[in-house]
Short mmCIF file of C-alpha atoms in Angstrom, two decimals:
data_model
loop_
_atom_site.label_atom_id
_atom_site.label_comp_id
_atom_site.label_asym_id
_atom_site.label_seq_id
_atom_site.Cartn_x
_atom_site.Cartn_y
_atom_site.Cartn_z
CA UNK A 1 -19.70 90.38 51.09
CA UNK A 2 -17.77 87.15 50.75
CA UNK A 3 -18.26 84.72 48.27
CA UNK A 4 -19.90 81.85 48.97
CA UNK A 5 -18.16 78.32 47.88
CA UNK A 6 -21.00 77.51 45.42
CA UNK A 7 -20.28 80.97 43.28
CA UNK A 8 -16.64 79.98 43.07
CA UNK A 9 -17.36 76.62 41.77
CA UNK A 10 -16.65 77.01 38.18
CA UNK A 11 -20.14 76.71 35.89
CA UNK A 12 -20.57 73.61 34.07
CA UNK A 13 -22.70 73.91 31.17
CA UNK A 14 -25.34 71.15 30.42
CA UNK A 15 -23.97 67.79 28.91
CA UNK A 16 -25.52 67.49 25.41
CA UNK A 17 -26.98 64.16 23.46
CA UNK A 18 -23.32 64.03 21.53
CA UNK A 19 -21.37 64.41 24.69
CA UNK A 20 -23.21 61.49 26.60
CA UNK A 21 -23.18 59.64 23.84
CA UNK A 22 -19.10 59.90 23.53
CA UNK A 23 -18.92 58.83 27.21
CA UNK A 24 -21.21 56.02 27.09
CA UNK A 25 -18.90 54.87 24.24
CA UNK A 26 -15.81 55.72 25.89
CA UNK A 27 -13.24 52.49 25.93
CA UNK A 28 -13.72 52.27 30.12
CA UNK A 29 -17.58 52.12 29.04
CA UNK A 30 -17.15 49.27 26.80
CA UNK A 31 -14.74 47.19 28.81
CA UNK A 32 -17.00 47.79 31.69
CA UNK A 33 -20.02 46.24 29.52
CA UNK A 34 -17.79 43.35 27.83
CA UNK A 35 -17.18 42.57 31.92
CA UNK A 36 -20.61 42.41 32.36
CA UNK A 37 -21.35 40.21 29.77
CA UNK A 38 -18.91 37.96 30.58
CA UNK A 39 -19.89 37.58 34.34
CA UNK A 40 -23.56 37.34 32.94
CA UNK A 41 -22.35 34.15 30.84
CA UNK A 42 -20.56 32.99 33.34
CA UNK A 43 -23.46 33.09 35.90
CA UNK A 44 -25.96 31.35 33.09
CA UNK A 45 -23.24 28.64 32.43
CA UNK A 46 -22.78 28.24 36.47
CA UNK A 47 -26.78 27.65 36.91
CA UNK A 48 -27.47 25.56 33.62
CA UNK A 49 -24.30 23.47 35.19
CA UNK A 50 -25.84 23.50 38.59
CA UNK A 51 -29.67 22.83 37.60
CA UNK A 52 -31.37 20.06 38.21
CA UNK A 53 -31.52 17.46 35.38
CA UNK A 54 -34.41 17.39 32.39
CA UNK A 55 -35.66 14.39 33.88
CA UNK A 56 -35.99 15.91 37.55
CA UNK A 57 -37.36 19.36 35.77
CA UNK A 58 -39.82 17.44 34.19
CA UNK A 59 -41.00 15.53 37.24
CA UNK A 60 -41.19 18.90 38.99
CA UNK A 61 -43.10 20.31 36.09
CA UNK A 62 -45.54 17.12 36.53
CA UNK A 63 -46.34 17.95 39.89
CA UNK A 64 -46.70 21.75 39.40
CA UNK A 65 -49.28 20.93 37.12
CA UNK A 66 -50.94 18.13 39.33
CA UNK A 67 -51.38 20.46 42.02
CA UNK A 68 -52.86 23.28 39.91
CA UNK A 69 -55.02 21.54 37.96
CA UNK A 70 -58.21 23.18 39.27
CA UNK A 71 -56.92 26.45 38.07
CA UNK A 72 -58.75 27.74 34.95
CA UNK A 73 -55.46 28.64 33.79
CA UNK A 74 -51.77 25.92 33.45
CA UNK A 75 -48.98 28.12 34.69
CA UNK A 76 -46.34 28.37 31.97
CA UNK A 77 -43.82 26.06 31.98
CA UNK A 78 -40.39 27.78 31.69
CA UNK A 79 -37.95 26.84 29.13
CA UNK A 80 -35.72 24.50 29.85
CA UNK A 81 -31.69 25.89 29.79
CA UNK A 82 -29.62 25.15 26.95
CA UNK A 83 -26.94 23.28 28.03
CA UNK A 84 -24.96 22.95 24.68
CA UNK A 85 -24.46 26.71 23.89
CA UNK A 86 -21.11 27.39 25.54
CA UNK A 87 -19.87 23.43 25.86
CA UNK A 88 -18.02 20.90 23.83
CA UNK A 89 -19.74 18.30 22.38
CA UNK A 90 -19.35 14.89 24.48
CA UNK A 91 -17.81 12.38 22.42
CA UNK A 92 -18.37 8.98 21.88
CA UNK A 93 -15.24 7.75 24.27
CA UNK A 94 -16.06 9.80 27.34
CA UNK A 95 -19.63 7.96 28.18
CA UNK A 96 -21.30 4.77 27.15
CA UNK A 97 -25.04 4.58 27.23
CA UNK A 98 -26.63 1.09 28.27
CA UNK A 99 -28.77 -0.74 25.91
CA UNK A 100 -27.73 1.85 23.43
CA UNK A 101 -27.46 0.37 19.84
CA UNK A 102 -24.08 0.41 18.38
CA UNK A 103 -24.76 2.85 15.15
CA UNK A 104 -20.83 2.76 13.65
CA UNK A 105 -21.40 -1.17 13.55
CA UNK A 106 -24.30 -0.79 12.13
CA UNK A 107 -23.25 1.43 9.79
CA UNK A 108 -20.43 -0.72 8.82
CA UNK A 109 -22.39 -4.10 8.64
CA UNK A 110 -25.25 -2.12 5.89
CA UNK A 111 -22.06 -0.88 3.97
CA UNK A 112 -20.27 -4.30 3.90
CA UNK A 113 -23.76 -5.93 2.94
CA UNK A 114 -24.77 -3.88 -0.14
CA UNK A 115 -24.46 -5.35 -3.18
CA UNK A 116 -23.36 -3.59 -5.92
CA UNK A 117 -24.81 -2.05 -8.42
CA UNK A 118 -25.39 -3.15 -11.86
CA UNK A 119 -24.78 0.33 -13.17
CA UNK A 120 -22.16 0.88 -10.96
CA UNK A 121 -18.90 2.94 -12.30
CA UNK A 122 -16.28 0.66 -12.40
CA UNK A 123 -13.66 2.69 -10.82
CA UNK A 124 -16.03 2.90 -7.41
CA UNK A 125 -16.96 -0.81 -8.20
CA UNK A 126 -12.96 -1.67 -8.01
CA UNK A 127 -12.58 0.58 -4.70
CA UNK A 128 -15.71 -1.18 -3.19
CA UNK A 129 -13.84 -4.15 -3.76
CA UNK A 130 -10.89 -3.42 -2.23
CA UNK A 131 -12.48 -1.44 1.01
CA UNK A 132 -14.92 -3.78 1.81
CA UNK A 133 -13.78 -7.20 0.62
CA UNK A 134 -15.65 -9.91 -0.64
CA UNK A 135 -19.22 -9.87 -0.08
CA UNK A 136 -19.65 -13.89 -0.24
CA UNK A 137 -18.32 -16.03 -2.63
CA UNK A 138 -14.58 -15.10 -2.91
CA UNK A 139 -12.96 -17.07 -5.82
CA UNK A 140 -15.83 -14.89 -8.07
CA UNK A 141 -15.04 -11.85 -6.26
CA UNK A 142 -11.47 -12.63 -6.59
CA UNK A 143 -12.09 -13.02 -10.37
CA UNK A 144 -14.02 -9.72 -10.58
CA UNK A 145 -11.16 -8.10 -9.04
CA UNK A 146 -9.06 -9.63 -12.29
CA UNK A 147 -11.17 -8.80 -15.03
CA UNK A 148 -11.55 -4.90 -13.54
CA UNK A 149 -8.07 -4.38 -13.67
CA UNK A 150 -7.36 -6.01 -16.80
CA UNK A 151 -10.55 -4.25 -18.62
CA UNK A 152 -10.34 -0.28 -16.53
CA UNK A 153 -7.10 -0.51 -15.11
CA UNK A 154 -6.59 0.78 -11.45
CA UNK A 155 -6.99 4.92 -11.73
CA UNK A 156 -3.77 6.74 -11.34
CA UNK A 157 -2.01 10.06 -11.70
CA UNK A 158 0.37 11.05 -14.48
CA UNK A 159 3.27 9.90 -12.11
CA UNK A 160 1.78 6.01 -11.89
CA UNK A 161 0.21 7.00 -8.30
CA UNK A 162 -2.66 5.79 -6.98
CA UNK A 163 -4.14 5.21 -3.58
CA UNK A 164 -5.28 1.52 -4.13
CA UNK A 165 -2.75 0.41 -6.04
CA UNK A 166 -0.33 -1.73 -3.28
CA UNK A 167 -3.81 -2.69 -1.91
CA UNK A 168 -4.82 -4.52 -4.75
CA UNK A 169 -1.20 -6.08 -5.26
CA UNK A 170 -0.99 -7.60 -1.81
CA UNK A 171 -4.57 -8.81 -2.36
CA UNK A 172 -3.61 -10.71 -5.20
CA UNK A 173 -0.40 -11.75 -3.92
CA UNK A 174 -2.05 -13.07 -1.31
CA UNK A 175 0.54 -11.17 1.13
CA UNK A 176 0.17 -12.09 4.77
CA UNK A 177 -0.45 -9.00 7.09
CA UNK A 178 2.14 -8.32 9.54
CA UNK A 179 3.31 -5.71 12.03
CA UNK A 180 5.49 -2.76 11.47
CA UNK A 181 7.62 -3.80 14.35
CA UNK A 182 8.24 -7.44 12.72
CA UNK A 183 9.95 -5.31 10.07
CA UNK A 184 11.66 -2.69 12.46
CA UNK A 185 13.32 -5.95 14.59
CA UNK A 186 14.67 -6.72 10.82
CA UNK A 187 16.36 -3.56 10.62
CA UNK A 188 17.54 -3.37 13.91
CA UNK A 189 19.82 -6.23 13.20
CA UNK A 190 22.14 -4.18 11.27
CA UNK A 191 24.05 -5.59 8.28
CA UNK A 192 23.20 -8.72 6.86
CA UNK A 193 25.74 -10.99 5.13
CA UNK A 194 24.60 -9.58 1.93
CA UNK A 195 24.89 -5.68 2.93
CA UNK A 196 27.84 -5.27 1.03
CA UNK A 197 26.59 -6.36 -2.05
CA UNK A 198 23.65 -4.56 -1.63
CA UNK A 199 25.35 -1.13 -1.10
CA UNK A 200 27.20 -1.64 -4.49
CA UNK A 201 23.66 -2.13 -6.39
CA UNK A 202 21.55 0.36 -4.72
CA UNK A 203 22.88 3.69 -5.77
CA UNK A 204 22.45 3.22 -9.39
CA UNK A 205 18.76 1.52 -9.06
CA UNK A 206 16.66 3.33 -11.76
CA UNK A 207 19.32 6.24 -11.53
CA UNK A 208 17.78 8.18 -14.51
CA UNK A 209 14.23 8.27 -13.77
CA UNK A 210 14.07 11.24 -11.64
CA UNK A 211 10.00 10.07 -10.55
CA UNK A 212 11.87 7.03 -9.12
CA UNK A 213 14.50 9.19 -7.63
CA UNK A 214 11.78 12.16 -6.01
CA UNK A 215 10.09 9.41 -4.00
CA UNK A 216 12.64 6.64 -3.17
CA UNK A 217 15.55 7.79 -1.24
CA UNK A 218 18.62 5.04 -1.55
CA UNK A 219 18.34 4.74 2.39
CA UNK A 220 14.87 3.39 2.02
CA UNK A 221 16.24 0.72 -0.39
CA UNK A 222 19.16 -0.32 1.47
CA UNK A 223 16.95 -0.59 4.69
CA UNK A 224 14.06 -3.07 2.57
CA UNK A 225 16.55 -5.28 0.92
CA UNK A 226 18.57 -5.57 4.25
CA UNK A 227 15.19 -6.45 5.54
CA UNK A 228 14.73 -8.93 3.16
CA UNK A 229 18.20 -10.74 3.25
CA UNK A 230 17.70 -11.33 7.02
CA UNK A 231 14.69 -13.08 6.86
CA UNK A 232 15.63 -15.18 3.54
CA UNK A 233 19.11 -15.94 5.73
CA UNK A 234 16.89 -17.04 8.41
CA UNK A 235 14.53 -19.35 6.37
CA UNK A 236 17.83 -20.28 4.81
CA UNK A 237 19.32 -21.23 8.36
CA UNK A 238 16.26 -22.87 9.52
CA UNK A 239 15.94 -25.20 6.37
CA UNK A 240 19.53 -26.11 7.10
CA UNK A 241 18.61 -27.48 10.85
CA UNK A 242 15.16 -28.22 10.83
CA UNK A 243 15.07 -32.31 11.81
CA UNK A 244 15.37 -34.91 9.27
CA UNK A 245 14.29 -38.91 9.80
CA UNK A 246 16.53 -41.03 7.96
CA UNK A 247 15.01 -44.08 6.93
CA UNK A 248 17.43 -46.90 6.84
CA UNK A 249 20.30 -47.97 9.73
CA UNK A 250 23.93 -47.43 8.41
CA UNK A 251 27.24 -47.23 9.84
CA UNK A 252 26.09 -44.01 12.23
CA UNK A 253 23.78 -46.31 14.16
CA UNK A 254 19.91 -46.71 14.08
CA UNK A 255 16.98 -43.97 12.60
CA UNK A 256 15.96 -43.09 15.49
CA UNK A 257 19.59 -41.47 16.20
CA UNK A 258 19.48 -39.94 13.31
CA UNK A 259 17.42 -37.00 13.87
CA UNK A 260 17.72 -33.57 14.01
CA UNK A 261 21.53 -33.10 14.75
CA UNK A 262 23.16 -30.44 12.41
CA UNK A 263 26.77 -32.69 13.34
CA UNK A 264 25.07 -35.70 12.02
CA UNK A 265 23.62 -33.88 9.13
CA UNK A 266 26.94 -32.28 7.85
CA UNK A 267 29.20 -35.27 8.80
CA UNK A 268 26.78 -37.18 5.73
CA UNK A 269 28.02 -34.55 3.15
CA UNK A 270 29.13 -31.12 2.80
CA UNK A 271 25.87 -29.30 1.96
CA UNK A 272 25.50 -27.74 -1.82
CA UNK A 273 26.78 -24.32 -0.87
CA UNK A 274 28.51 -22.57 1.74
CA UNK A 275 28.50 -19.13 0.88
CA UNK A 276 26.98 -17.02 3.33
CA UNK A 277 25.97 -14.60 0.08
CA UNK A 278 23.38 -15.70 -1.72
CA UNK A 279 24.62 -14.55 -5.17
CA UNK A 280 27.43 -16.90 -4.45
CA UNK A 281 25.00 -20.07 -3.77
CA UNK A 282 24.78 -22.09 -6.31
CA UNK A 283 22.23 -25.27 -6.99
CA UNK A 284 18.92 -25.41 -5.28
CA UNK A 285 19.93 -23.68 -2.31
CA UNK A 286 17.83 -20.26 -1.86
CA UNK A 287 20.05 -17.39 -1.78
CA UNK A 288 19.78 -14.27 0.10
CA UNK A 289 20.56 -11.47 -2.24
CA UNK A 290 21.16 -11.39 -5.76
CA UNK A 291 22.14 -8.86 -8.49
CA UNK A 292 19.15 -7.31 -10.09
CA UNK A 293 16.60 -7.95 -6.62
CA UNK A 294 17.42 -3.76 -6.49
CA UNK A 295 15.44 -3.06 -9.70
CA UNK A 296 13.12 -6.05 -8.65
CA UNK A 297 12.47 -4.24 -5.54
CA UNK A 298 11.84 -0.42 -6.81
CA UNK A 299 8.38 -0.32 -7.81
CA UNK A 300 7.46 -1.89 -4.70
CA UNK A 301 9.10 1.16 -2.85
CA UNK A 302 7.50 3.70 -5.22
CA UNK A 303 3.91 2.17 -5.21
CA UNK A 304 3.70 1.50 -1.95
CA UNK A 305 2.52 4.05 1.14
CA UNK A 306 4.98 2.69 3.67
CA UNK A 307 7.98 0.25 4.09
CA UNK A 308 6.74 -2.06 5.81
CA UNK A 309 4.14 -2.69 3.06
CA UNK A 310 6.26 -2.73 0.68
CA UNK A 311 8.67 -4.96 2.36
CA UNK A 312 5.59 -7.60 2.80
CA UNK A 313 5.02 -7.37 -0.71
CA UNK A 314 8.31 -7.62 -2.21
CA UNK A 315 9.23 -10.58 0.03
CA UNK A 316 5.92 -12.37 -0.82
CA UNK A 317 6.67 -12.10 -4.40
CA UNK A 318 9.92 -13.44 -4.49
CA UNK A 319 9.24 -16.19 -1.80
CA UNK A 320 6.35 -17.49 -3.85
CA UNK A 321 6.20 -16.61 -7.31
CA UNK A 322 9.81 -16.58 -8.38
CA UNK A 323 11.86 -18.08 -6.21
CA UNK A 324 13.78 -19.41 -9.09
CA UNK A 325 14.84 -15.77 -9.94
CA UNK A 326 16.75 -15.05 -6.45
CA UNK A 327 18.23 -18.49 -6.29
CA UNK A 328 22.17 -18.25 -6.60
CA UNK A 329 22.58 -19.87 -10.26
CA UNK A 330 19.53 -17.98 -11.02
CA UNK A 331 17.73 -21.00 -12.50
CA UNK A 332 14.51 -19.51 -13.13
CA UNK A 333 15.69 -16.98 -15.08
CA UNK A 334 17.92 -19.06 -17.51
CA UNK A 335 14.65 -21.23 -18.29
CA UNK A 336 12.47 -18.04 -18.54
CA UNK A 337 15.22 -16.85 -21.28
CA UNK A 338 14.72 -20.61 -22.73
CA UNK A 339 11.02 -19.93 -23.24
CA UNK A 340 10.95 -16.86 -24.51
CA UNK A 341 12.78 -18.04 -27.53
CA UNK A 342 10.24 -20.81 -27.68
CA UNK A 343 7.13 -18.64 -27.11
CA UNK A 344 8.57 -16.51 -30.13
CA UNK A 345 8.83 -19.29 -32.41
CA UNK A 346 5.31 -19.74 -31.71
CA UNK A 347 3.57 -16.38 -31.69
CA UNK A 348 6.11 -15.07 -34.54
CA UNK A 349 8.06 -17.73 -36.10
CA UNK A 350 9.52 -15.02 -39.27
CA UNK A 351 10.85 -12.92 -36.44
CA UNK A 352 12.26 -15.94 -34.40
CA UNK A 353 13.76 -17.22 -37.54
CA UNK A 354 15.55 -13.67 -38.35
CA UNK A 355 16.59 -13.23 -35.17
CA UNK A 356 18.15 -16.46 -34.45
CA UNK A 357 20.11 -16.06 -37.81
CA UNK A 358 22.02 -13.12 -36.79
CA UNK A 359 22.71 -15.65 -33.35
CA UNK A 360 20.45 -13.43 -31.08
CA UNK A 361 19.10 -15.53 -28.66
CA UNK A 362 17.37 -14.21 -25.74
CA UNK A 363 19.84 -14.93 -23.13
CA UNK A 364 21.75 -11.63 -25.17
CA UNK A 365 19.29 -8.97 -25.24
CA UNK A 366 16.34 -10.10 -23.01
CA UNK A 367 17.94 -11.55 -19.07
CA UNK A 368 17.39 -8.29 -17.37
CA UNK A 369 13.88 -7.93 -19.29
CA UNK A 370 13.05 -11.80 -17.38
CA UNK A 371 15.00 -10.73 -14.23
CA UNK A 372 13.52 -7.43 -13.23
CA UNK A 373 9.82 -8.25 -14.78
CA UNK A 374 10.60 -5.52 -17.55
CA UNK A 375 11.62 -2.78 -14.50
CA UNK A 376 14.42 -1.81 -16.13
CA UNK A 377 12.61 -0.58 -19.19
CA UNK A 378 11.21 2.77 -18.86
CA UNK A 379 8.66 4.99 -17.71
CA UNK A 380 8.08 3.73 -14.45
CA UNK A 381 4.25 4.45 -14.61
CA UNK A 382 3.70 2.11 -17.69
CA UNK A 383 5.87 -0.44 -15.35
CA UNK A 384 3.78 -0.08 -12.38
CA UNK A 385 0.47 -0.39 -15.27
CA UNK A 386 2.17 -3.89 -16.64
CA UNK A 387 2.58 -5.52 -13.14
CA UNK A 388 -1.01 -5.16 -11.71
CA UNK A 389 -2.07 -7.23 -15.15
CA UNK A 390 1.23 -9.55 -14.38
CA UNK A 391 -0.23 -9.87 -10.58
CA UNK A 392 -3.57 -10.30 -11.25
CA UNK A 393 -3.05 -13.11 -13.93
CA UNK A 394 0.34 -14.55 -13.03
CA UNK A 395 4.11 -13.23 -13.42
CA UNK A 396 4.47 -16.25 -15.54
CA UNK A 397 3.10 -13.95 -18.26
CA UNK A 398 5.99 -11.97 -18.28
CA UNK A 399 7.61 -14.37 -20.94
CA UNK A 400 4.98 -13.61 -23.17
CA UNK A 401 4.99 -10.02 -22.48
CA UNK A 402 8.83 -9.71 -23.53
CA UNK A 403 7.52 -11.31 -26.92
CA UNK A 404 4.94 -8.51 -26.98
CA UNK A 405 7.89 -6.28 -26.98
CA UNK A 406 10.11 -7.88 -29.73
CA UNK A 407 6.10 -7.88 -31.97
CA UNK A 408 5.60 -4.12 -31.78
CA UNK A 409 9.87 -3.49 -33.01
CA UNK A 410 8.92 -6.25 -35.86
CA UNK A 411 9.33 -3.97 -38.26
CA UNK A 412 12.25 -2.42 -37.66
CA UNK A 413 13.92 -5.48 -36.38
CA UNK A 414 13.59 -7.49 -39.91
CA UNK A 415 14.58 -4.56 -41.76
CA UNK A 416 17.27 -3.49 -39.85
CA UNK A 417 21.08 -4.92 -40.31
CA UNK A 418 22.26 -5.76 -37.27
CA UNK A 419 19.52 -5.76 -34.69
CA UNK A 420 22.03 -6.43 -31.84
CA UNK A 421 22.14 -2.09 -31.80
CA UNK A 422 18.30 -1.83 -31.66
CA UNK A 423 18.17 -4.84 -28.61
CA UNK A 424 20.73 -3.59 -26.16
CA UNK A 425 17.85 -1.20 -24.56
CA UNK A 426 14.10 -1.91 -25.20
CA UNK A 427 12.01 1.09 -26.29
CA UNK A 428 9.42 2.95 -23.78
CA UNK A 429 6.86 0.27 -22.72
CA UNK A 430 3.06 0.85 -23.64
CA UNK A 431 1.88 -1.55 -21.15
CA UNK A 432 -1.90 -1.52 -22.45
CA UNK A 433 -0.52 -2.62 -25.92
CA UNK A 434 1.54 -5.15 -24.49
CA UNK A 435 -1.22 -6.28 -22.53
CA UNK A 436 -3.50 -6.47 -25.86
CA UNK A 437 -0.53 -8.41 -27.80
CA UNK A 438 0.19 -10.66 -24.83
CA UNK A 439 -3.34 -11.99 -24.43
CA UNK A 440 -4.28 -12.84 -28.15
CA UNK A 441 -0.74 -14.60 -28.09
CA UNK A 442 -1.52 -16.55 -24.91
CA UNK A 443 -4.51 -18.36 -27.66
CA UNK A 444 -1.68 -19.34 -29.43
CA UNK A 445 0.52 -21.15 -26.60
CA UNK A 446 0.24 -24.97 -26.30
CA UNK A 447 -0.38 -26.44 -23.26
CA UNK A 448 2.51 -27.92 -22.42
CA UNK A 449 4.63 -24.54 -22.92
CA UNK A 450 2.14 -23.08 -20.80
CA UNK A 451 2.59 -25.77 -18.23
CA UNK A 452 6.46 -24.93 -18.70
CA UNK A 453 5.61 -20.71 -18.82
CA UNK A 454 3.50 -21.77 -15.32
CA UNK A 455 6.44 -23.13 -13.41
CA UNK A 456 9.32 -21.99 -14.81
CA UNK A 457 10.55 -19.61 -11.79
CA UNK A 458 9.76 -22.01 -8.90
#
């Protein structure tokens, strides 16, 4: 008897619960689910894409239920797809709605509206300030803005950082705003007349404070006082050719000739300088660049968040508040040195007395004190904490502040020798003492040599 083919076939034995479970589970199982899934998404994404819209579903829905109304029962209405599951949300750029109310405007114009709260903290009161501007009458606001950072003090780090800090200097500078690429055309000039002066200053600006030296690289400072040399050259050159009516005929013919000719101008007289350097100038002529504007320049650099703002700042300052200081013979700062031996007479006369004895005037110990609006006396955070009360009250106050400085050594300066040794270098500043010295001395100060403290670096 032959065997048949089914006897040969070899016997398989039941599959057990385990056994189907393991092939269920097997990894060709599970991809073969996961590719399921996906096609199942991707069919529910293709028909909530493809489906009519919620307001034609709704319309449809209205009718469904107009025409079955005499039914006992309402047929349920199916849910409607969800169309945000597997989608990015649609952002405001990519659609406008009409007759849609702008809620960002809104939102700004309620925020720039509140008032403030009496109970406010004065840090958020300060920030509110600066954020939102005025909120009406801005000389008071303006005056608000004063008395916060003389009473708190603008909020920085152990290192003298703080977000608001170059925001509240240009504020009260009253720095115009302009564009980063005004500032890039600068440097794209290239050397100014006064590069190589500035080179020879800028590598030992503030060389042993390393805080100065983390932040500010020397190329930074070379590129901002470059910056600034062009466009005082320029103002320089301008003020030189700008048109000028002379009033009376003379031996060049009649006024009306007489105009705006730079020959006609120079033939009258050679003009007070004629040095293309401003250190060199001398007179009333504005200069360009000199020795000390480095020093001048480097808490600009370190408190502010960009060049450009820096370079607005630092050009503002010495444009309009001392011009006297950058001026080639320096003028400003030879009468600030005047009045701080004036203002000490006042505020300490024993110590003025003591000091001029042993022939220490303030031209000896105090120029770069007047010069650099006490940047060259360290730490660089206290300097950064004296100039927002020197910019939000006037940097006329320096003068005084220097006599702060010479009251808290009082002691040691009467009982000391020779105080030449002690005045070569100032001690560490403590900018909220000075501050405290410096305004019950300003009681003291008679109007005229505050009229004189006022004016002195124009």
């Amino acid at each position: 008897m032959t065997n048949s083919p089914i006897k040969q076939t070899p016997h398989l034995a039941p599959a057990t619960a385990a056994q189907s479970d393991h092939q269920l589970r097997s990894p060709k199982s599970n991809r073969g689910l996961r590719k399921l899934q996906s096609a199942h998404q991707l069919s529910s994404n293709y028909a909530a894409l493809n489906s009519p819209s919620l307001i034609s579903q709704q319309r449809q829905q209205q009718q469904r239920n107009t025409s079955s109304s005499h039914n006992n029962q309402a047929p349920q209405i199916p849910p409607l797809p969800a169309l945000s599951s597997h989608h990015r949300t649609r952002s405001n750029s990519d659609a406008v709605v009409p007759n849609a109310p702008n809620n960002a405007a809104a939102t700004k114009r309620v925020a720039a509206s509140r008032k403030i709260a009496p109970n406010q903290n004065p840090r958020e009161e300060l920030e509110g300030l600066v954020r939102q501007g005025p909120q009406g009458d801005v000389p008071a606001e303006l005056s608000r803005l004063r008395h916060l950072v003389l009473c708190e003090g603008l909020y920085a780090d152990s290192d003298g950082m703080s977000q608001i800090r170059i925001y509240v200097w240009l504020i009260l500078l009253n720095a115009p705003a302009i564009s980063t690429d005004s500032y890039l055309d600068l440097i794209r000039r290239g050397a100014s007349p006064a590069y190589s002066k500035i080179r020879n200053d800028t590598f030992r600006t503030l060389a042993t404070n390393p805080l100065f030296k983390r932040r500010v690289s020397e190329a930074s400072l070379i590129r901002l006082l470059n910056a600034v040399a062009w466009k005082l050259h320029d103002a320089k050159v301008e003020k030189l050719t700008e048109p000028t009516m002379v009033n009376a005929a003379n031996e060049r013919g009649s006024p009306e000739l007489q105009h705006a000719s730079p020959i006609i101008k120079h033939a009258q007289g050679p003009p007070t300088t004629t040095a293309t350097d401003g250190s060199e100038a001398g007179g009333t002529e504005p200069g360009i660049y000199v020795q000390g504007m480095n020093v001048l320049c480097a808490p600009f650099l370190y408190a502010a968040r960009s060049e450009a703002e820096a370079f607005v700042a630092f050009h503002g300052f010495i444009t309009k508040e001392c011009p006297g200081y950058v001026r080639g013979a320096m003028d400003g700062v030879h009468r600030g040195l005047a009045l701080v031996d004036k203002c000490l007479a006042i505020v300490d006369p024993k110590l003025s007395s003591y000091l001029q004895s042993k022939h220490m005037k303030a031209e000896l110990y105090a120029f770069a004190s007047v010069l650099t609006m006490c940047a060259c006396t360290p730490p660089l955070p206290e300097v950064l904490q004296l100039w927002d009360f020197l910019f939000a009250y006037g940097p006329h106050l320096n003068i005084l502040c220097i006599c702060a400085q010479l009251v808290i050594m009082r002691e040691t300066l009467l009982t000391s020798p020779s105080p030449t040794k002690l005045l070569r270098s100032f001690p560490p500043l403590q900018a909220k003492l000075i501050v405290e010295i410096t305004v019950s001395n300003l009681r003291k100060i008679p109007a005229d040599i505050y009229e004189e403290l006022v004016h002195h670096a124009e």
